[in-house]
């Protein structure tokens, strides 16, 4: 038996139950991983509250990201062996001391990247990668707006967009977060709880507006985010930290400037093994180069998963949070 955090019925942070579970031997194509750290992500709260249905039903082990050591491999696994250092993004099962995982969802960790750093960056960093390099390919001189700039995805995306030569504008919920976002690549920071962020974007860009808006906040920033985008620019709605964007009339994209809008998820961008490996390697490279640093700003024992969720949903975290068994 190993320690894990399970959800037996969906709900608030109190449904995260720290208990022992048994992990069988790996089956065909699976590996067993001894987790050294698990990442905490907003998506974990969506599964916990039932906004995203669990693909394995109830109960389920929470968590979608982790890093650790392979301790057993199942039949048919040829490219990994016991002792390999790996990291992964995989739906559910990461808040546990040990877990099974399809081998083709794991990537080998470069020596320079530690387990805790890896658990803090796989989901958030690969998301930043596809958002900035594929959904809208950020280029030098682009005006880029990143909401929740001091968050997990936010701090990585700000650094990376800055590295690509963009003019990075970030929104944040407090002065402390503003300082942090500025230290991590944001050229301009807007306190969107106090300031009109559309007016500020107009002022900062001299009326040109943004080539792209990356919006993981959702309900609270929609539709104002559209007013920050230049004609033919791109609205990327990639999350719902404040609630989901409600149904809207698609004609709004025409009236706001023939805008493009997309609602992407890493699941699709990394569905093929070659895309997963390419995305992870691009992230490893940018981290190894020093251009993007991974701030592990909250570290909790696995048994304190409830607190980790309360802090994340209460807007009391910055950068990445991890759980350690
Ligand atoms: N589509 C994908 O592939 C993908 C992958 C990873 C993450 N995501 C999404 O990206 C977003 C960020 O994820 P993350 O794990 O890095 O979280 P995070 O940004 O560290 O935390 C969420 C942040 O959102 C802001 N926020 C604004 N309104 C909020 C509200 N009502 N309640 C809570 N937070 C609010 C807060 O920052 P301020 O205090 O500064 O406002 C908070 O710190 C989430 O929406 C997540 O679902 C999407």
Short mmCIF file of C-alpha atoms and ligand atoms in Angstrom, two decimals:
data_model
loop_
_atom_site.label_atom_id
_atom_site.label_comp_id
_atom_site.label_asym_id
_atom_site.label_seq_id
_atom_site.Cartn_x
_atom_site.Cartn_y
_atom_site.Cartn_z
CA UNK A 1 0.00 0.00 0.00
CA UNK A 2 1.17 3.54 -0.72
CA UNK A 3 -0.05 7.00 0.25
CA UNK A 4 -2.38 8.76 -2.18
CA UNK A 5 -4.98 11.52 -2.32
CA UNK A 6 -8.32 10.25 -3.60
CA UNK A 7 -11.67 11.82 -4.44
CA UNK A 8 -14.67 9.62 -3.52
CA UNK A 9 -17.30 12.26 -4.28
CA UNK A 10 -16.78 15.52 -6.14
CA UNK A 11 -16.81 18.82 -4.27
CA UNK A 12 -14.62 21.36 -2.49
CA UNK A 13 -11.06 20.84 -1.26
CA UNK A 14 -12.43 18.81 1.70
CA UNK A 15 -13.15 15.86 -0.62
CA UNK A 16 -9.42 15.29 -1.15
CA UNK A 17 -8.82 12.25 1.05
CA UNK A 18 -5.35 11.19 2.13
CA UNK A 19 -5.31 7.39 2.40
CA UNK A 20 -3.48 4.24 1.38
CA UNK A 21 -4.06 2.60 -2.00
CA UNK A 22 -2.62 -0.50 -3.58
CA UNK A 23 -0.83 -0.19 -6.89
CA UNK A 24 -0.71 -3.42 -8.91
CA UNK A 25 2.16 -4.56 -11.13
CA UNK A 26 2.32 -2.67 -14.44
CA UNK A 27 0.25 -4.15 -17.29
CA UNK A 28 0.92 -4.16 -21.03
CA UNK A 29 2.66 -0.93 -22.08
CA UNK A 30 2.65 0.48 -18.54
CA UNK A 31 5.35 1.58 -16.13
CA UNK A 32 5.24 1.94 -12.37
CA UNK A 33 6.67 5.24 -11.15
CA UNK A 34 7.77 6.15 -7.63
CA UNK A 35 6.78 9.81 -7.58
CA UNK A 36 9.27 12.19 -6.02
CA UNK A 37 6.95 15.16 -6.56
CA UNK A 38 3.54 15.89 -8.09
CA UNK A 39 2.47 19.17 -9.66
CA UNK A 40 -0.60 21.05 -8.46
CA UNK A 41 -2.65 22.55 -11.28
CA UNK A 42 -5.90 24.38 -11.70
CA UNK A 43 -7.17 21.49 -13.79
CA UNK A 44 -6.95 19.32 -10.64
CA UNK A 45 -9.66 21.53 -9.11
CA UNK A 46 -11.90 21.09 -12.18
CA UNK A 47 -11.73 17.28 -11.80
CA UNK A 48 -12.16 17.52 -8.02
CA UNK A 49 -15.35 19.58 -8.30
CA UNK A 50 -16.71 17.52 -11.22
CA UNK A 51 -16.52 20.30 -13.82
CA UNK A 52 -14.39 17.85 -15.82
CA UNK A 53 -15.72 14.29 -15.50
CA UNK A 54 -13.23 11.70 -14.27
CA UNK A 55 -12.49 9.26 -17.10
CA UNK A 56 -12.10 6.47 -14.52
CA UNK A 57 -15.22 7.28 -12.49
CA UNK A 58 -15.13 7.47 -8.67
CA UNK A 59 -13.08 7.15 -6.62
CA UNK A 60 -10.05 8.54 -8.46
CA UNK A 61 -6.56 9.57 -7.42
CA UNK A 62 -6.19 13.31 -8.07
CA UNK A 63 -3.35 14.97 -9.97
CA UNK A 64 -2.22 15.24 -13.59
CA UNK A 65 1.53 15.88 -13.44
CA UNK A 66 4.51 14.35 -11.72
CA UNK A 67 8.11 13.24 -11.78
CA UNK A 68 9.90 10.27 -10.33
CA UNK A 69 11.78 7.08 -10.85
CA UNK A 70 10.64 4.05 -12.85
CA UNK A 71 10.48 1.08 -10.46
CA UNK A 72 8.93 -1.56 -12.75
CA UNK A 73 7.98 -1.92 -16.41
CA UNK A 74 5.19 -4.00 -17.92
CA UNK A 75 5.24 -6.27 -20.97
CA UNK A 76 5.97 -4.49 -24.24
CA UNK A 77 7.85 -1.57 -22.70
CA UNK A 78 11.23 -1.39 -24.40
CA UNK A 79 12.50 2.18 -24.12
CA UNK A 80 12.27 2.59 -20.34
CA UNK A 81 13.71 0.50 -17.51
CA UNK A 82 13.77 0.47 -13.72
CA UNK A 83 15.92 3.32 -12.44
CA UNK A 84 15.13 5.76 -15.26
CA UNK A 85 14.24 9.29 -14.21
CA UNK A 86 10.97 10.39 -15.84
CA UNK A 87 8.34 13.11 -15.80
CA UNK A 88 4.84 13.09 -17.18
CA UNK A 89 1.52 14.77 -17.78
CA UNK A 90 -1.27 12.21 -17.61
CA UNK A 91 -4.91 12.40 -16.69
CA UNK A 92 -5.40 11.65 -12.97
CA UNK A 93 -3.33 9.55 -10.58
CA UNK A 94 -0.40 11.85 -9.80
CA UNK A 95 -1.14 12.66 -6.13
CA UNK A 96 0.35 9.37 -4.94
CA UNK A 97 3.65 7.96 -3.75
CA UNK A 98 3.52 5.42 -6.59
CA UNK A 99 1.39 5.09 -9.71
CA UNK A 100 0.94 3.26 -12.99
CA UNK A 101 1.32 5.18 -16.20
CA UNK A 102 1.21 4.39 -19.93
CA UNK A 103 4.91 4.30 -20.87
CA UNK A 104 4.26 6.45 -23.94
CA UNK A 105 3.15 9.37 -21.73
CA UNK A 106 6.48 9.56 -19.87
CA UNK A 107 9.56 11.44 -21.01
CA UNK A 108 13.08 10.85 -19.74
CA UNK A 109 14.40 13.70 -17.63
CA UNK A 110 17.70 15.35 -18.56
CA UNK A 111 20.24 15.07 -15.71
CA UNK A 112 20.16 18.81 -15.09
CA UNK A 113 16.44 18.87 -14.31
CA UNK A 114 15.49 17.79 -10.79
CA UNK A 115 12.32 15.94 -9.86
CA UNK A 116 10.71 18.85 -8.05
CA UNK A 117 11.51 21.26 -10.85
CA UNK A 118 10.10 18.77 -13.36
CA UNK A 119 6.88 18.25 -11.40
CA UNK A 120 6.48 22.02 -11.33
CA UNK A 121 6.88 22.53 -15.05
CA UNK A 122 5.68 19.67 -17.24
CA UNK A 123 2.02 20.63 -17.50
CA UNK A 124 2.45 24.39 -17.11
CA UNK A 125 5.62 24.63 -19.21
CA UNK A 126 4.42 22.43 -22.06
CA UNK A 127 1.24 24.51 -22.05
CA UNK A 128 3.29 27.70 -22.33
CA UNK A 129 5.26 26.03 -25.14
CA UNK A 130 2.29 25.17 -27.33
CA UNK A 131 0.48 28.44 -26.58
CA UNK A 132 3.47 30.60 -27.58
CA UNK A 133 5.03 28.41 -30.28
CA UNK A 134 2.03 26.78 -31.95
CA UNK A 135 -1.42 28.21 -31.09
CA UNK A 136 -0.16 31.71 -31.89
CA UNK A 137 3.49 31.79 -32.89
CA UNK A 138 4.84 34.75 -30.94
CA UNK A 139 7.42 36.83 -32.80
CA UNK A 140 9.75 39.65 -31.93
CA UNK A 141 7.83 42.89 -31.48
CA UNK A 142 4.41 41.31 -30.89
CA UNK A 143 2.25 42.86 -28.20
CA UNK A 144 1.18 39.96 -26.00
CA UNK A 145 -1.29 40.08 -23.10
CA UNK A 146 -1.02 37.30 -20.50
CA UNK A 147 -3.72 37.18 -17.82
CA UNK A 148 -2.85 35.91 -14.32
CA UNK A 149 0.79 36.63 -15.17
CA UNK A 150 2.14 35.67 -11.73
CA UNK A 151 0.47 32.23 -11.76
CA UNK A 152 1.92 28.86 -12.67
CA UNK A 153 1.47 29.06 -16.42
CA UNK A 154 1.71 32.86 -16.24
CA UNK A 155 5.25 33.19 -14.87
CA UNK A 156 6.60 30.65 -17.35
CA UNK A 157 4.73 32.21 -20.28
CA UNK A 158 5.92 35.74 -19.39
CA UNK A 159 9.56 34.68 -19.32
CA UNK A 160 9.25 32.70 -22.54
CA UNK A 161 7.36 35.45 -24.43
CA UNK A 162 9.98 37.95 -23.30
CA UNK A 163 12.73 35.59 -24.50
CA UNK A 164 11.00 35.49 -27.91
CA UNK A 165 11.22 39.28 -28.11
CA UNK A 166 7.58 40.15 -27.43
CA UNK A 167 6.35 43.21 -25.58
CA UNK A 168 4.82 41.38 -22.62
CA UNK A 169 1.84 42.82 -20.77
CA UNK A 170 0.60 40.89 -17.74
CA UNK A 171 -2.45 41.23 -15.52
CA UNK A 172 -2.21 40.34 -11.83
CA UNK A 173 -4.31 40.44 -8.68
CA UNK A 174 -1.95 42.24 -6.27
CA UNK A 175 1.06 44.55 -6.01
CA UNK A 176 3.27 41.69 -4.79
CA UNK A 177 2.27 39.63 -7.82
CA UNK A 178 2.99 42.66 -10.03
CA UNK A 179 6.57 42.80 -8.73
CA UNK A 180 7.02 39.10 -9.33
CA UNK A 181 5.63 39.23 -12.88
CA UNK A 182 7.98 42.13 -13.65
CA UNK A 183 10.96 40.14 -12.39
CA UNK A 184 9.85 37.29 -14.63
CA UNK A 185 9.63 38.92 -18.01
CA UNK A 186 6.54 41.13 -18.00
CA UNK A 187 7.42 44.58 -19.36
CA UNK A 188 4.12 46.07 -18.18
CA UNK A 189 1.83 44.93 -15.41
CA UNK A 190 -1.83 45.80 -14.88
CA UNK A 191 -3.64 45.34 -11.56
CA UNK A 192 -6.85 44.08 -13.12
CA UNK A 193 -8.81 44.06 -9.87
CA UNK A 194 -8.36 47.85 -9.55
CA UNK A 195 -7.58 49.11 -13.05
CA UNK A 196 -9.50 48.98 -16.35
CA UNK A 197 -7.24 46.57 -18.18
CA UNK A 198 -8.63 47.44 -21.63
CA UNK A 199 -7.84 51.14 -21.14
CA UNK A 200 -4.36 50.27 -19.84
CA UNK A 201 -3.63 48.00 -22.81
CA UNK A 202 -4.66 50.81 -25.18
CA UNK A 203 -2.35 53.20 -23.36
CA UNK A 204 0.62 50.80 -23.19
CA UNK A 205 0.39 49.85 -26.88
CA UNK A 206 -0.27 53.42 -28.07
CA UNK A 207 -3.65 52.27 -29.42
CA UNK A 208 -2.22 49.40 -31.47
CA UNK A 209 -3.65 46.74 -29.12
CA UNK A 210 -2.35 43.18 -28.81
CA UNK A 211 -1.56 40.61 -31.45
CA UNK A 212 -2.68 37.90 -29.04
CA UNK A 213 -4.35 37.58 -25.65
CA UNK A 214 -3.70 34.45 -23.58
CA UNK A 215 -6.59 34.13 -21.15
CA UNK A 216 -6.66 31.41 -18.49
CA UNK A 217 -8.96 33.43 -16.22
CA UNK A 218 -12.13 32.92 -18.29
CA UNK A 219 -15.43 34.34 -17.11
CA UNK A 220 -14.11 37.43 -15.29
CA UNK A 221 -12.02 38.71 -18.21
CA UNK A 222 -14.47 37.92 -21.02
CA UNK A 223 -15.51 39.70 -23.24
CA UNK A 224 -13.20 42.58 -22.21
CA UNK A 225 -10.19 40.57 -23.41
CA UNK A 226 -11.50 40.89 -26.98
CA UNK A 227 -11.21 44.68 -26.74
CA UNK A 228 -7.46 44.29 -26.16
CA UNK A 229 -6.88 42.62 -29.54
CA UNK A 230 -5.99 44.32 -32.84
CA UNK A 231 -8.04 43.48 -35.97
CA UNK A 232 -7.28 39.92 -37.16
CA UNK A 233 -5.56 39.18 -33.87
CA UNK A 234 -5.99 36.03 -31.81
CA UNK A 235 -7.95 35.33 -28.62
CA UNK A 236 -6.65 32.23 -26.85
CA UNK A 237 -8.98 31.11 -24.07
CA UNK A 238 -7.05 28.34 -22.34
CA UNK A 239 -8.62 28.12 -18.90
CA UNK A 240 -11.38 29.05 -16.47
CA UNK A 241 -9.81 30.05 -13.14
CA UNK A 242 -12.75 32.42 -12.48
CA UNK A 243 -15.39 30.20 -14.12
CA UNK A 244 -16.17 29.19 -17.67
CA UNK A 245 -16.82 31.70 -20.45
CA UNK A 246 -20.54 31.62 -21.14
CA UNK A 247 -22.08 31.02 -24.55
CA UNK A 248 -21.71 34.05 -26.82
CA UNK A 249 -22.78 35.18 -30.26
CA UNK A 250 -19.92 34.42 -32.64
CA UNK A 251 -20.65 37.67 -34.53
CA UNK A 252 -18.85 39.45 -31.69
CA UNK A 253 -15.58 38.30 -33.30
CA UNK A 254 -16.51 40.19 -36.46
CA UNK A 255 -17.56 43.40 -34.70
CA UNK A 256 -14.40 43.41 -32.55
CA UNK A 257 -12.14 43.19 -35.62
CA UNK A 258 -12.46 39.88 -37.49
CA UNK A 259 -10.72 38.18 -34.59
CA UNK A 260 -9.61 34.57 -34.38
CA UNK A 261 -10.57 32.69 -31.24
CA UNK A 262 -9.55 29.28 -29.99
CA UNK A 263 -10.01 27.17 -26.85
CA UNK A 264 -7.00 24.82 -26.87
CA UNK A 265 -5.82 22.13 -24.47
CA UNK A 266 -2.48 20.41 -24.03
CA UNK A 267 -4.19 17.01 -24.38
CA UNK A 268 -4.63 17.59 -28.08
CA UNK A 269 -1.33 19.39 -28.68
CA UNK A 270 0.59 16.52 -27.08
CA UNK A 271 -1.65 13.63 -28.10
CA UNK A 272 0.88 12.15 -30.52
CA UNK A 273 4.03 10.78 -28.93
CA UNK A 274 6.25 12.82 -31.28
CA UNK A 275 4.46 16.05 -30.30
CA UNK A 276 4.79 15.21 -26.61
CA UNK A 277 8.52 14.59 -26.97
CA UNK A 278 9.10 17.66 -29.14
CA UNK A 279 7.15 19.91 -26.75
CA UNK A 280 8.95 18.53 -23.68
CA UNK A 281 12.37 18.85 -25.32
CA UNK A 282 11.70 22.46 -26.33
CA UNK A 283 10.77 23.15 -22.69
CA UNK A 284 13.86 21.34 -21.37
CA UNK A 285 16.05 23.37 -23.76
CA UNK A 286 14.65 26.74 -22.78
CA UNK A 287 14.99 25.86 -19.08
CA UNK A 288 18.51 24.49 -19.53
CA UNK A 289 19.51 27.68 -21.37
CA UNK A 290 18.46 29.75 -18.35
CA UNK A 291 15.99 31.79 -20.41
CA UNK A 292 13.06 30.37 -18.44
CA UNK A 293 13.31 29.63 -14.73
CA UNK A 294 10.75 27.46 -12.96
CA UNK A 295 9.60 29.07 -9.74
CA UNK A 296 8.57 26.35 -7.24
CA UNK A 297 6.98 28.82 -4.84
CA UNK A 298 4.78 26.45 -2.80
CA UNK A 299 5.82 23.01 -1.60
CA UNK A 300 3.45 20.89 0.52
CA UNK A 301 3.57 17.38 1.95
CA UNK A 302 1.21 15.12 -0.03
CA UNK A 303 -1.10 14.88 2.97
CA UNK A 304 -1.75 18.64 2.70
CA UNK A 305 -3.33 18.51 -0.75
CA UNK A 306 -6.46 20.20 0.63
CA UNK A 307 -4.41 23.22 1.67
CA UNK A 308 -2.68 23.30 -1.71
CA UNK A 309 -6.07 23.50 -3.45
CA UNK A 310 -7.41 26.14 -1.04
CA UNK A 311 -4.34 28.29 -1.62
CA UNK A 312 -4.54 27.92 -5.42
CA UNK A 313 -8.26 28.68 -5.63
CA UNK A 314 -7.93 31.46 -3.07
CA UNK A 315 -5.45 33.28 -5.36
CA UNK A 316 -2.80 32.92 -2.64
CA UNK A 317 -0.13 31.23 -4.75
CA UNK A 318 2.42 32.41 -7.28
CA UNK A 319 4.30 30.33 -9.83
CA UNK A 320 4.15 26.57 -9.38
CA UNK A 321 3.00 24.44 -6.44
CA UNK A 322 4.09 20.86 -5.78
CA UNK A 323 3.19 18.03 -3.42
CA UNK A 324 5.91 15.79 -2.05
CA UNK A 325 5.12 12.25 -0.78
N1 LIG B 1 -5.68 24.53 -21.76
C1 LIG B 1 -4.58 24.00 -21.28
O1 LIG B 1 -3.89 23.24 -21.96
C2 LIG B 1 -4.17 24.38 -19.89
C3 LIG B 1 -3.05 23.78 -19.30
C4 LIG B 1 -2.65 24.24 -18.03
C5 LIG B 1 -3.38 25.23 -17.39
N2 LIG B 1 -4.48 25.74 -17.99
C6 LIG B 1 -5.27 26.81 -17.36
O2 LIG B 1 -4.39 27.88 -17.12
C7 LIG B 1 -4.87 28.63 -16.02
C8 LIG B 1 -3.73 28.80 -15.02
O3 LIG B 1 -3.45 27.52 -14.44
P1 LIG B 1 -2.40 27.39 -13.27
O4 LIG B 1 -2.49 25.99 -12.78
O5 LIG B 1 -1.10 27.95 -13.72
O6 LIG B 1 -3.06 28.35 -12.13
P2 LIG B 1 -2.52 29.75 -11.59
O7 LIG B 1 -2.43 30.70 -12.74
O8 LIG B 1 -1.33 29.53 -10.75
O9 LIG B 1 -3.69 30.18 -10.64
C9 LIG B 1 -4.83 30.80 -11.15
C10 LIG B 1 -4.72 32.32 -11.06
O10 LIG B 1 -5.84 32.87 -11.74
C11 LIG B 1 -6.13 34.12 -11.21
N3 LIG B 1 -7.57 34.26 -10.97
C12 LIG B 1 -8.36 35.21 -11.50
N4 LIG B 1 -9.60 35.10 -11.06
C13 LIG B 1 -9.63 34.04 -10.22
C14 LIG B 1 -10.64 33.44 -9.44
N5 LIG B 1 -11.91 33.89 -9.42
N6 LIG B 1 -10.33 32.38 -8.68
C15 LIG B 1 -9.08 31.89 -8.68
N7 LIG B 1 -8.06 32.42 -9.40
C16 LIG B 1 -8.33 33.50 -10.18
C17 LIG B 1 -5.34 34.26 -9.90
O11 LIG B 1 -4.26 35.16 -10.15
P3 LIG B 1 -4.43 36.73 -9.77
O12 LIG B 1 -4.59 36.79 -8.28
O13 LIG B 1 -3.18 37.35 -10.25
O14 LIG B 1 -5.66 37.19 -10.48
C18 LIG B 1 -4.81 32.87 -9.65
O15 LIG B 1 -3.58 32.88 -8.99
C19 LIG B 1 -6.07 27.87 -15.46
O16 LIG B 1 -7.25 28.41 -15.99
C20 LIG B 1 -5.86 26.48 -16.02
O17 LIG B 1 -7.06 25.75 -16.13
C21 LIG B 1 -4.89 25.32 -19.22
#
